[in-house]
Amino acid sequence: MRVRDLLAPGAPRLRLLAGEDELDRQVTGVMTTDLQDPGRYLHGGELVLTGMLWRTAPADSERFVRTIATAGAAALGAGEVEVGPVPADLAEACRRHRLPLLAVPDDVAFGAVTEYVGRQVSADRAADLAALVDRHRLLVSAAGAGGLDAVLDLLGGDLDLDCWVLTPTGRVVAGPADRLPPADRDQLARAHLAAQRQRRRPPHRVRLAGGTYSLLPAAAEADAETPLADWILAVAGDVTEWTPGRQQLAENLARLVAAERTRRDEGRRLRRRIADEVLALLQRDADPAEIGRALQAATTMAARYEGSTETPGTGPQWLVLSADATGLPDGALRPVLEEALAAATDRALVAALGPTGAVAVLPALDVAVPADAVRALLAPLEAGLGSEGRITVGVCAPAAESGGLRGALEEARHARRIAAARVGRVCVAGPEELASHVLLLAAVPDEVRRAFRSRLLDKVIAYDLEHQADLVRTLEAFLRSDGSWTRCAAQLHVHVNTLRYRIGRIEELTGRDLSRLEDRVDFYLALELA
């Protein structure tokens, strides 16, 4: 049973005074004591009942609560029959140690509480022991009959065990999606990725407003070293507090999910071959009709085998994504993109491009700005990228027919160069940015960009460092104000004469004239590169 069951209808009339966020703890038994130090008699998971006769001063509460919390007590029940209402210092100590505190009214006997817990725990144990062997058998049969949803329905109905299978971007693969809000899914996915990146041992415990969850990785064999493509088994409650039998059940379920993921990936082999074929056709500028036939084959396959709601042969607009990654194992980007894009469409074709790159062709998303949609799909992956890890993606404008995919691929590649020039772990650039100076900057070699920036700004930066001046910020404000002295001075909160002095100093240091458009453009580009 859980601590919250002690507050349910039909339970003894207990009042909750502290530990509202810890009600999912498992209660395995009861210990009644008024010893000052009962820790050596606790094994973990007990509801400790006490008449508080050990308390002679407020400081005793901290010592008693620390002792039983360290020993693993699930909750504390304080009887009010001997010393009256539960003192505030005991409630405060329980809050500090995150231990649920229940007040036992003077008309409720400890024996009644003990009997109630005993009945509940005995029933739970009997049910678990009687069902455990059958449960393992049923899990396997349910997976074959109805997929993961049938498995999770079985556990939710028979064992009151709420579980979900999530992707690293928070998409629900299986489980009751209506009982896990999108914001919680996102937080769970990010927590899982962060824990995997830090190489913490699972299960990972996450506390959200809706309760505590345990996260277990469910990686396909091929993606064992690619957490960004793992599925995640999210279980309501703290698995580490469960009985060994239930813990084994959760671990077996994670293995079953991993096996289902492996089976699903086997079904993707044909799609990946078609994706590789489409990329090869685009790279050699093949006949549009030949490209169209490959896309039609992928569309038909999705509709027939993967439950697509799209109608084959409708000739949708297509998007091309060009992506690259650093800090991921070779070949990892393809499964990562497949999982992320599955939230938008089941017809994405993702082809590997060298060890670190990938190209995706997919129906145009039903949004005004496709790059924003792709950015939203990939954003949760930031939590799983280390300090050197990056994913950069370029998105083309929608291509109306297969004949335009060759140009769309080139457009996506140019957009990816823009994304690569930015700062961030996941960067996406779209076609609307291809008419900007940013594209020109992205196409310039790194060493040329560094030399250009250095030639214009190094002396100004050095002057700022030596004299604690503000010339670089002044230059930025002057350019943003289109060279207007009054607007720039007002923005910087300085007198116009002070502004003129600073601009003059910049011109002396650089040999440039900020009244000339050409020099203003050069400074603007140098600041963009900085």
Short mmCIF file of C-alpha atoms in Angstrom, two decimals:
data_model
loop_
_atom_site.label_atom_id
_atom_site.label_comp_id
_atom_site.label_asym_id
_atom_site.label_seq_id
_atom_site.Cartn_x
_atom_site.Cartn_y
_atom_site.Cartn_z
CA MET A 1 0.00 0.00 0.00
CA ARG A 2 0.99 3.67 -0.31
CA VAL A 3 0.95 6.38 2.32
CA ARG A 4 -1.94 8.07 0.50
CA ASP A 5 -4.06 4.96 1.17
CA LEU A 6 -4.06 5.90 4.87
CA LEU A 7 -6.08 9.00 3.94
CA ALA A 8 -8.56 7.23 1.65
CA PRO A 9 -12.23 6.64 2.50
CA GLY A 10 -12.55 3.65 4.79
CA ALA A 11 -9.15 4.19 6.40
CA PRO A 12 -8.74 5.32 10.03
CA ARG A 13 -9.40 9.05 10.42
CA LEU A 14 -5.86 10.41 10.15
CA ARG A 15 -4.89 14.01 9.33
CA LEU A 16 -1.99 14.88 7.04
CA LEU A 17 0.27 17.55 8.57
CA ALA A 18 3.42 17.36 6.38
CA GLY A 19 4.90 15.53 3.41
CA GLU A 20 2.20 16.18 0.81
CA ASP A 21 4.68 15.41 -2.00
CA GLU A 22 5.70 12.02 -0.56
CA LEU A 23 2.36 10.21 -0.49
CA ASP A 24 3.41 7.67 -3.13
CA ARG A 25 5.82 6.00 -0.72
CA GLN A 26 5.24 2.28 -0.18
CA VAL A 27 4.24 1.16 3.32
CA THR A 28 5.46 -2.36 4.15
CA GLY A 29 4.49 -2.58 7.82
CA VAL A 30 3.95 -0.77 11.15
CA MET A 31 6.22 -0.11 14.13
CA THR A 32 4.90 1.40 17.38
CA THR A 33 7.57 3.01 19.56
CA ASP A 34 8.35 5.75 22.05
CA LEU A 35 12.09 5.07 22.07
CA GLN A 36 14.27 8.12 21.50
CA ASP A 37 16.36 6.21 18.93
CA PRO A 38 14.34 3.44 17.23
CA GLY A 39 16.37 3.49 14.02
CA ARG A 40 18.16 0.19 14.63
CA TYR A 41 14.82 -1.62 14.73
CA LEU A 42 13.60 -0.29 11.36
CA HIS A 43 14.13 -2.14 8.09
CA GLY A 44 12.63 0.48 5.73
CA GLY A 45 9.09 1.17 4.58
CA GLU A 46 7.45 1.21 8.01
CA LEU A 47 4.70 3.51 9.27
CA VAL A 48 6.13 4.56 12.65
CA LEU A 49 3.43 5.17 15.29
CA THR A 50 4.45 7.10 18.39
CA GLY A 51 2.78 8.68 21.40
CA MET A 52 5.55 11.34 21.46
CA LEU A 53 6.55 10.43 25.05
CA TRP A 54 10.19 10.79 23.95
CA ARG A 55 9.69 14.55 23.42
CA THR A 56 10.76 16.77 26.31
CA ALA A 57 11.92 19.78 24.24
CA PRO A 58 11.51 21.03 20.62
CA ALA A 59 15.03 19.87 19.75
CA ASP A 60 13.96 16.26 20.38
CA SER A 61 11.70 16.37 17.32
CA GLU A 62 14.58 16.99 14.93
CA ARG A 63 16.64 14.15 16.42
CA PHE A 64 13.76 11.65 16.34
CA VAL A 65 12.64 12.47 12.79
CA ARG A 66 16.20 12.43 11.46
CA THR A 67 16.74 8.99 12.98
CA ILE A 68 13.67 7.31 11.50
CA ALA A 69 13.99 9.09 8.13
CA THR A 70 17.60 7.90 7.81
CA ALA A 71 16.46 4.36 8.65
CA GLY A 72 13.96 4.46 5.76
CA ALA A 73 10.62 4.97 7.49
CA ALA A 74 7.78 5.58 5.03
CA ALA A 75 5.76 7.90 7.30
CA LEU A 76 5.27 8.98 10.91
CA GLY A 77 1.96 8.74 12.78
CA ALA A 78 1.82 10.89 15.93
CA GLY A 79 -0.86 10.01 18.51
CA GLU A 80 -2.60 12.86 20.29
CA VAL A 81 -4.06 10.88 23.21
CA GLU A 82 -1.06 11.30 25.59
CA VAL A 83 0.44 14.76 24.95
CA GLY A 84 -2.26 16.52 22.96
CA PRO A 85 -2.06 18.09 19.48
CA VAL A 86 1.02 17.42 17.38
CA PRO A 87 3.55 20.22 18.10
CA ALA A 88 4.65 22.53 15.28
CA ASP A 89 8.35 21.61 15.74
CA LEU A 90 7.59 17.98 14.89
CA ALA A 91 5.75 19.01 11.70
CA GLU A 92 8.62 21.30 10.72
CA ALA A 93 11.19 18.54 11.26
CA CYS A 94 9.15 16.21 9.04
CA ARG A 95 9.03 18.84 6.31
CA ARG A 96 12.81 19.27 6.45
CA HIS A 97 13.33 15.52 6.08
CA ARG A 98 10.52 15.09 3.51
CA LEU A 99 8.73 12.58 5.76
CA PRO A 100 4.90 12.38 5.70
CA LEU A 101 3.43 13.21 9.11
CA LEU A 102 -0.04 11.94 10.08
CA ALA A 103 -1.89 12.99 13.20
CA VAL A 104 -3.71 10.11 14.96
CA PRO A 105 -6.72 11.58 16.84
CA ASP A 106 -7.22 10.61 20.49
CA ASP A 107 -10.24 8.47 19.59
CA VAL A 108 -8.33 6.36 17.02
CA ALA A 109 -6.34 3.48 18.54
CA PHE A 110 -2.90 2.56 17.25
CA GLY A 111 -4.20 -1.00 17.08
CA ALA A 112 -6.87 0.04 14.54
CA VAL A 113 -4.23 1.69 12.36
CA THR A 114 -1.94 -1.33 12.63
CA GLU A 115 -4.76 -3.71 11.73
CA TYR A 116 -5.74 -1.61 8.70
CA VAL A 117 -2.19 -1.46 7.38
CA GLY A 118 -1.75 -5.17 7.98
CA ARG A 119 -4.87 -6.01 5.95
CA GLN A 120 -3.82 -3.76 3.08
CA VAL A 121 -0.21 -4.96 2.95
CA SER A 122 -1.23 -8.60 3.22
CA ALA A 123 -3.74 -8.19 0.40
CA ASP A 124 -1.14 -6.45 -1.76
CA ARG A 125 1.43 -9.16 -1.12
CA ALA A 126 -1.02 -11.97 -1.77
CA ALA A 127 -2.19 -10.35 -4.99
CA ASP A 128 1.36 -9.72 -6.16
CA LEU A 129 2.56 -13.22 -5.34
CA ALA A 130 -0.46 -14.85 -6.93
CA ALA A 131 -0.25 -12.72 -10.05
CA LEU A 132 3.48 -12.31 -10.60
CA VAL A 133 4.10 -15.47 -12.61
CA ASP A 134 0.94 -14.96 -14.64
CA ARG A 135 1.83 -11.33 -15.18
CA HIS A 136 5.10 -12.16 -16.95
CA ARG A 137 3.27 -14.61 -19.17
CA LEU A 138 0.48 -12.16 -19.91
CA LEU A 139 2.92 -9.36 -20.72
CA VAL A 140 4.42 -11.42 -23.51
CA SER A 141 1.06 -12.54 -24.87
CA ALA A 142 -0.41 -9.02 -24.70
CA ALA A 143 2.58 -7.64 -26.60
CA GLY A 144 1.91 -10.09 -29.39
CA ALA A 145 -1.84 -9.52 -29.42
CA GLY A 146 -2.27 -5.78 -29.12
CA GLY A 147 1.13 -4.15 -28.86
CA LEU A 148 2.41 -2.03 -26.01
CA ASP A 149 -0.94 -0.37 -25.33
CA ALA A 150 -2.43 -3.77 -24.47
CA VAL A 151 0.45 -4.43 -22.07
CA LEU A 152 0.08 -1.10 -20.29
CA ASP A 153 -3.71 -1.44 -20.12
CA LEU A 154 -3.23 -4.83 -18.48
CA LEU A 155 -0.90 -3.41 -15.82
CA GLY A 156 -3.08 -0.37 -15.21
CA GLY A 157 -6.23 -2.44 -14.80
CA ASP A 158 -4.87 -5.37 -12.81
CA LEU A 159 -2.10 -3.83 -10.73
CA ASP A 160 -3.03 -0.13 -10.66
CA LEU A 161 0.32 0.51 -12.30
CA ASP A 162 0.26 3.56 -14.58
CA CYS A 163 3.00 3.38 -17.22
CA TRP A 164 3.86 5.24 -20.41
CA VAL A 165 6.34 4.70 -23.20
CA LEU A 166 7.82 8.01 -24.34
CA THR A 167 10.32 9.09 -26.96
CA PRO A 168 13.20 11.44 -26.04
CA THR A 169 11.13 14.35 -27.36
CA GLY A 170 8.17 13.54 -25.10
CA ARG A 171 5.88 11.87 -27.65
CA VAL A 172 3.66 9.15 -26.16
CA VAL A 173 4.25 5.84 -27.94
CA ALA A 174 1.94 3.88 -25.64
CA GLY A 175 0.00 4.43 -22.44
CA PRO A 176 -2.87 6.69 -21.29
CA ALA A 177 -1.77 9.99 -22.85
CA ASP A 178 -4.71 11.86 -21.32
CA ARG A 179 -3.32 11.14 -17.84
CA LEU A 180 0.11 12.66 -18.55
CA PRO A 181 0.00 16.35 -19.55
CA PRO A 182 2.31 17.52 -22.37
CA ALA A 183 4.35 19.67 -19.97
CA ASP A 184 4.99 16.64 -17.75
CA ARG A 185 6.01 14.51 -20.73
CA ASP A 186 8.51 17.17 -21.77
CA GLN A 187 9.99 17.37 -18.26
CA LEU A 188 10.25 13.59 -17.98
CA ALA A 189 11.98 13.30 -21.36
CA ARG A 190 14.46 16.04 -20.48
CA ALA A 191 15.14 14.51 -17.05
CA HIS A 192 15.80 11.13 -18.66
CA LEU A 193 18.23 12.59 -21.20
CA ALA A 194 20.07 14.58 -18.54
CA ALA A 195 20.41 11.49 -16.33
CA GLN A 196 21.68 9.39 -19.25
CA ARG A 197 24.18 12.09 -20.21
CA GLN A 198 25.47 12.13 -16.62
CA ARG A 199 25.65 8.31 -16.72
CA ARG A 200 23.46 7.90 -13.64
CA ARG A 201 22.18 4.39 -13.01
CA PRO A 202 18.48 3.85 -13.69
CA PRO A 203 15.77 3.99 -12.57
CA HIS A 204 15.79 7.78 -12.49
CA ARG A 205 13.37 9.31 -9.99
CA VAL A 206 11.65 12.54 -11.04
CA ARG A 207 9.31 14.57 -8.87
CA LEU A 208 6.68 16.67 -10.68
CA ALA A 209 3.63 18.55 -9.48
CA GLY A 210 1.46 15.54 -10.34
CA GLY A 211 3.57 13.08 -8.32
CA THR A 212 6.74 11.00 -8.49
CA TYR A 213 7.80 9.03 -11.58
CA SER A 214 10.49 6.45 -12.25
CA LEU A 215 12.22 6.40 -15.63
CA LEU A 216 13.88 3.35 -17.17
CA PRO A 217 15.65 3.33 -20.56
CA ALA A 218 14.24 0.99 -23.18
CA ALA A 219 16.91 1.07 -25.87
CA ALA A 220 16.84 -0.99 -29.02
CA GLU A 221 19.95 -3.11 -29.47
CA ALA A 222 21.17 -1.01 -32.37
CA ASP A 223 20.78 2.23 -30.39
CA ALA A 224 22.30 1.11 -27.09
CA GLU A 225 24.85 3.94 -27.32
CA THR A 226 22.36 6.55 -28.56
CA PRO A 227 20.19 7.78 -25.66
CA LEU A 228 18.74 10.49 -27.90
CA ALA A 229 16.91 7.75 -29.80
CA ASP A 230 15.95 5.53 -26.83
CA TRP A 231 12.39 4.95 -25.80
CA ILE A 232 11.67 5.68 -22.15
CA LEU A 233 9.49 3.67 -19.78
CA ALA A 234 7.86 6.11 -17.33
CA VAL A 235 6.21 4.52 -14.30
CA ALA A 236 4.08 6.36 -11.76
CA GLY A 237 5.68 6.05 -8.32
CA ASP A 238 9.16 5.41 -6.95
CA VAL A 239 10.29 1.98 -8.19
CA THR A 240 13.15 1.89 -5.67
CA GLU A 241 10.59 1.65 -2.82
CA TRP A 242 8.73 -1.28 -4.36
CA THR A 243 8.94 -4.89 -3.32
CA PRO A 244 11.59 -6.94 -5.18
CA GLY A 245 8.86 -8.70 -7.16
CA ARG A 246 7.38 -5.46 -8.44
CA GLN A 247 10.83 -4.07 -9.23
CA GLN A 248 11.51 -7.16 -11.32
CA LEU A 249 8.20 -6.64 -13.08
CA ALA A 250 9.20 -3.06 -14.02
CA GLU A 251 12.59 -4.23 -15.30
CA ASN A 252 10.95 -6.95 -17.38
CA LEU A 253 8.53 -4.42 -18.80
CA ALA A 254 11.44 -2.18 -19.82
CA ARG A 255 13.03 -5.14 -21.61
CA LEU A 256 9.73 -5.89 -23.32
CA VAL A 257 9.48 -2.27 -24.51
CA ALA A 258 13.05 -2.47 -25.81
CA ALA A 259 12.17 -5.65 -27.69
CA GLU A 260 9.14 -3.93 -29.22
CA ARG A 261 11.36 -1.03 -30.25
CA THR A 262 13.80 -3.47 -31.89
CA ARG A 263 10.90 -5.14 -33.72
CA ARG A 264 9.66 -1.75 -34.91
CA ASP A 265 13.16 -0.89 -36.17
CA GLU A 266 13.24 -4.12 -38.14
CA GLY A 267 10.13 -2.87 -39.92
CA ARG A 268 11.93 0.38 -40.74
CA ARG A 269 14.62 -1.32 -42.75
CA LEU A 270 12.66 -1.09 -46.00
CA ARG A 271 11.86 2.56 -45.36
CA ARG A 272 15.54 3.30 -44.74
CA ARG A 273 16.48 1.60 -48.03
CA ILE A 274 13.94 3.77 -49.84
CA ALA A 275 15.31 6.86 -48.06
CA ASP A 276 18.85 6.00 -49.15
CA GLU A 277 17.59 5.48 -52.71
CA VAL A 278 15.80 8.86 -52.74
CA LEU A 279 18.96 10.61 -51.49
CA ALA A 280 21.08 8.89 -54.15
CA LEU A 281 18.59 9.97 -56.83
CA LEU A 282 18.69 13.58 -55.62
CA GLN A 283 22.48 13.64 -55.48
CA ARG A 284 22.79 12.51 -59.10
CA ASP A 285 19.96 14.78 -60.26
CA ALA A 286 17.84 11.86 -61.47
CA ASP A 287 14.65 12.06 -63.50
CA PRO A 288 11.83 13.57 -61.34
CA ALA A 289 9.57 10.69 -62.38
CA GLU A 290 12.00 8.21 -60.85
CA ILE A 291 12.14 10.22 -57.62
CA GLY A 292 8.34 10.41 -57.61
CA ARG A 293 8.04 6.62 -57.86
CA ALA A 294 10.31 6.18 -54.82
CA LEU A 295 8.24 8.65 -52.81
CA GLN A 296 5.02 6.95 -53.90
CA ALA A 297 6.40 3.60 -52.69
CA ALA A 298 7.18 5.10 -49.27
CA THR A 299 3.71 6.67 -49.05
CA THR A 300 1.99 3.41 -49.93
CA MET A 301 4.08 1.49 -47.44
CA ALA A 302 3.22 3.91 -44.63
CA ALA A 303 -0.49 3.68 -45.39
CA ARG A 304 -0.49 -0.11 -45.58
CA TYR A 305 1.79 -1.12 -42.73
CA GLU A 306 1.96 1.78 -40.29
CA GLY A 307 -1.62 3.00 -40.07
CA SER A 308 -1.03 6.28 -41.88
CA THR A 309 -4.04 8.52 -42.30
CA GLU A 310 -2.54 10.02 -45.47
CA THR A 311 -3.99 8.96 -48.80
CA PRO A 312 -1.37 7.53 -51.17
CA GLY A 313 -0.90 9.43 -54.37
CA THR A 314 -2.27 12.76 -53.15
CA GLY A 315 0.98 14.48 -54.19
CA PRO A 316 1.69 16.52 -51.04
CA GLN A 317 4.23 19.28 -50.82
CA TRP A 318 7.56 18.03 -49.52
CA LEU A 319 10.16 19.39 -47.15
CA VAL A 320 13.84 18.50 -47.21
CA LEU A 321 15.93 18.70 -44.04
CA SER A 322 19.70 18.69 -44.04
CA ALA A 323 21.16 17.87 -40.62
CA ASP A 324 24.52 17.31 -39.00
CA ALA A 325 25.63 16.39 -35.49
CA THR A 326 28.73 16.56 -33.33
CA GLY A 327 29.25 14.66 -30.10
CA LEU A 328 27.06 11.71 -31.18
CA PRO A 329 28.23 8.22 -32.19
CA ASP A 330 28.67 7.68 -35.92
CA GLY A 331 25.36 6.92 -37.58
CA ALA A 332 23.32 8.05 -34.56
CA LEU A 333 21.68 11.06 -36.18
CA ARG A 334 19.38 9.01 -38.43
CA PRO A 335 17.49 7.20 -35.60
CA VAL A 336 17.42 10.44 -33.59
CA LEU A 337 15.70 12.29 -36.46
CA GLU A 338 13.36 9.37 -37.12
CA GLU A 339 12.08 9.45 -33.54
CA ALA A 340 11.77 13.24 -33.44
CA LEU A 341 9.98 13.57 -36.79
CA ALA A 342 7.57 10.72 -35.98
CA ALA A 343 5.66 13.19 -33.81
CA ALA A 344 4.76 15.15 -36.96
CA THR A 345 4.38 12.51 -39.68
CA ASP A 346 4.70 8.77 -40.19
CA ARG A 347 6.04 9.26 -43.73
CA ALA A 348 9.44 10.82 -43.01
CA LEU A 349 12.27 9.29 -45.03
CA VAL A 350 15.60 9.74 -43.24
CA ALA A 351 18.82 8.82 -45.02
CA ALA A 352 22.29 8.76 -43.50
CA LEU A 353 24.81 11.13 -45.07
CA GLY A 354 28.27 10.13 -43.93
CA PRO A 355 28.98 9.26 -40.29
CA THR A 356 27.57 12.48 -38.78
CA GLY A 357 24.97 13.77 -41.25
CA ALA A 358 21.46 12.91 -42.36
CA VAL A 359 18.89 14.09 -44.89
CA ALA A 360 15.14 13.82 -44.33
CA VAL A 361 12.31 14.11 -46.88
CA LEU A 362 8.83 14.46 -45.41
CA PRO A 363 5.42 15.92 -46.21
CA ALA A 364 5.27 19.64 -45.48
CA LEU A 365 4.08 20.26 -41.94
CA ASP A 366 0.75 22.01 -41.55
CA VAL A 367 2.29 25.11 -39.98
CA ALA A 368 3.09 28.57 -41.24
CA VAL A 369 6.85 28.31 -40.63
CA PRO A 370 8.22 24.76 -41.05
CA ALA A 371 11.56 25.66 -39.41
CA ASP A 372 9.74 26.61 -36.20
CA ALA A 373 7.94 23.26 -36.15
CA VAL A 374 11.19 21.34 -36.61
CA ARG A 375 12.84 23.46 -33.92
CA ALA A 376 10.01 22.62 -31.49
CA LEU A 377 10.30 18.89 -32.27
CA LEU A 378 14.05 18.83 -31.59
CA ALA A 379 14.23 21.24 -28.63
CA PRO A 380 13.89 18.61 -25.84
CA LEU A 381 17.02 16.84 -27.14
CA GLU A 382 19.20 19.68 -25.79
CA ALA A 383 19.13 18.04 -22.35
CA GLY A 384 20.90 14.97 -23.73
CA LEU A 385 23.73 16.76 -25.54
CA GLY A 386 27.02 17.26 -23.72
CA SER A 387 29.13 20.40 -23.78
CA GLU A 388 30.52 19.43 -27.20
CA GLY A 389 27.29 18.02 -28.61
CA ARG A 390 25.33 19.88 -31.28
CA ILE A 391 22.60 19.22 -33.82
CA THR A 392 22.22 21.70 -36.68
CA VAL A 393 19.38 21.51 -39.18
CA GLY A 394 18.48 23.40 -42.32
CA VAL A 395 14.91 23.38 -43.65
CA CYS A 396 13.92 24.25 -47.23
CA ALA A 397 10.78 25.93 -48.45
CA PRO A 398 8.04 23.38 -49.38
CA ALA A 399 8.62 21.82 -52.80
CA ALA A 400 5.37 21.37 -54.72
CA GLU A 401 6.48 18.26 -56.63
CA SER A 402 9.27 15.73 -56.76
CA GLY A 403 10.98 17.65 -59.55
CA GLY A 404 11.77 20.45 -57.11
CA LEU A 405 13.44 18.25 -54.51
CA ARG A 406 16.93 18.64 -55.95
CA GLY A 407 16.79 22.40 -55.50
CA ALA A 408 15.13 21.92 -52.11
CA LEU A 409 18.08 19.80 -50.96
CA GLU A 410 20.55 22.52 -51.92
CA GLU A 411 18.40 25.11 -50.16
CA ALA A 412 18.32 22.98 -47.00
CA ARG A 413 22.11 22.60 -47.09
CA HIS A 414 22.57 26.38 -47.31
CA ALA A 415 20.14 26.85 -44.44
CA ARG A 416 22.10 24.33 -42.36
CA ARG A 417 25.25 26.41 -42.84
CA ILE A 418 23.37 29.33 -41.31
CA ALA A 419 22.29 27.14 -38.38
CA ALA A 420 25.87 25.93 -37.89
CA ALA A 421 27.09 29.53 -37.56
CA ARG A 422 24.85 30.10 -34.53
CA VAL A 423 25.43 29.44 -30.85
CA GLY A 424 23.40 26.67 -29.22
CA ARG A 425 23.08 22.91 -28.92
CA VAL A 426 20.10 22.55 -31.26
CA CYS A 427 20.00 25.15 -34.05
CA VAL A 428 17.53 25.24 -36.94
CA ALA A 429 17.43 27.67 -39.86
CA GLY A 430 14.72 27.97 -42.47
CA PRO A 431 14.32 29.28 -46.02
CA GLU A 432 13.24 32.73 -44.88
CA GLU A 433 16.83 33.35 -43.76
CA LEU A 434 18.43 32.52 -47.10
CA ALA A 435 17.91 36.07 -48.41
CA SER A 436 19.82 37.49 -45.44
CA HIS A 437 23.47 38.48 -45.03
CA VAL A 438 23.66 35.55 -42.59
CA LEU A 439 23.87 33.14 -45.55
CA LEU A 440 26.86 35.01 -46.95
CA LEU A 441 28.60 34.94 -43.56
CA ALA A 442 27.93 31.23 -43.16
CA ALA A 443 29.52 30.52 -46.53
CA VAL A 444 32.78 32.30 -45.61
CA PRO A 445 35.56 30.07 -44.20
CA ASP A 446 36.07 30.31 -40.45
CA GLU A 447 39.59 31.66 -40.66
CA VAL A 448 38.49 34.45 -43.01
CA ARG A 449 35.63 35.42 -40.67
CA ARG A 450 37.97 35.49 -37.67
CA ALA A 451 40.49 37.67 -39.51
CA PHE A 452 37.77 40.12 -40.66
CA ARG A 453 36.33 40.44 -37.15
CA SER A 454 39.76 40.81 -35.59
CA ARG A 455 40.88 43.51 -38.01
CA LEU A 456 37.89 45.72 -37.20
CA LEU A 457 37.20 45.07 -33.53
CA ASP A 458 40.36 43.91 -31.72
CA LYS A 459 41.66 47.44 -31.01
CA VAL A 460 38.24 48.60 -29.84
CA ILE A 461 37.86 45.60 -27.52
CA ALA A 462 41.40 46.08 -26.16
CA TYR A 463 40.67 49.75 -25.45
CA ASP A 464 37.51 48.80 -23.55
CA LEU A 465 39.41 46.30 -21.42
CA GLU A 466 42.24 48.70 -20.64
CA HIS A 467 40.16 51.80 -19.89
CA GLN A 468 36.88 50.19 -18.70
CA ALA A 469 35.26 52.06 -21.58
CA ASP A 470 32.04 51.15 -23.37
CA LEU A 471 32.99 51.57 -27.01
CA VAL A 472 31.72 48.23 -28.33
CA ARG A 473 28.27 48.71 -26.79
CA THR A 474 28.25 52.29 -28.08
CA LEU A 475 29.07 51.06 -31.60
CA GLU A 476 26.24 48.50 -31.47
CA ALA A 477 23.74 51.11 -30.28
CA PHE A 478 24.89 53.62 -32.93
CA LEU A 479 24.32 51.10 -35.73
CA ARG A 480 20.94 50.03 -34.33
CA SER A 481 19.92 53.70 -34.27
CA ASP A 482 20.80 54.03 -37.99
CA GLY A 483 23.45 56.63 -37.14
CA SER A 484 21.01 58.97 -35.37
CA TRP A 485 22.97 60.88 -32.71
CA THR A 486 19.93 61.90 -30.65
CA ARG A 487 18.26 58.47 -30.64
CA CYS A 488 21.52 56.68 -29.82
CA ALA A 489 22.37 59.10 -27.00
CA ALA A 490 18.91 58.65 -25.52
CA GLN A 491 19.20 54.88 -25.74
CA LEU A 492 22.58 54.92 -23.97
CA HIS A 493 21.46 57.63 -21.49
CA VAL A 494 24.45 59.85 -22.30
CA HIS A 495 24.89 63.37 -23.63
CA VAL A 496 25.26 63.76 -27.40
CA ASN A 497 28.75 65.23 -26.90
CA THR A 498 29.77 62.09 -24.96
CA LEU A 499 28.47 59.97 -27.80
CA ARG A 500 30.39 62.02 -30.37
CA TYR A 501 33.57 61.58 -28.33
CA ARG A 502 33.15 57.81 -28.18
CA ILE A 503 32.44 57.48 -31.91
CA GLY A 504 35.46 59.64 -32.64
CA ARG A 505 37.63 57.38 -30.50
CA ILE A 506 36.35 54.31 -32.43
CA GLU A 507 37.20 56.01 -35.73
CA GLU A 508 40.71 56.87 -34.48
CA LEU A 509 41.37 53.31 -33.35
CA THR A 510 40.13 51.68 -36.55
CA GLY A 511 40.83 54.25 -39.23
CA ARG A 512 37.21 54.01 -40.38
CA ASP A 513 34.58 56.71 -40.89
CA LEU A 514 31.18 55.90 -39.40
CA SER A 515 29.50 58.52 -41.56
CA ARG A 516 30.18 56.24 -44.58
CA LEU A 517 27.65 53.50 -45.34
CA GLU A 518 30.41 51.07 -46.38
CA ASP A 519 32.19 51.36 -43.04
CA ARG A 520 28.93 51.01 -41.11
CA VAL A 521 28.16 47.79 -43.02
CA ASP A 522 31.63 46.43 -42.23
CA PHE A 523 31.23 47.16 -38.53
CA TYR A 524 27.74 45.60 -38.51
CA LEU A 525 29.03 42.37 -40.07
CA ALA A 526 32.00 42.24 -37.69
CA LEU A 527 29.66 42.55 -34.71
CA GLU A 528 27.44 39.82 -36.13
CA LEU A 529 30.47 37.55 -36.40
CA ALA A 530 31.42 38.35 -32.80
#
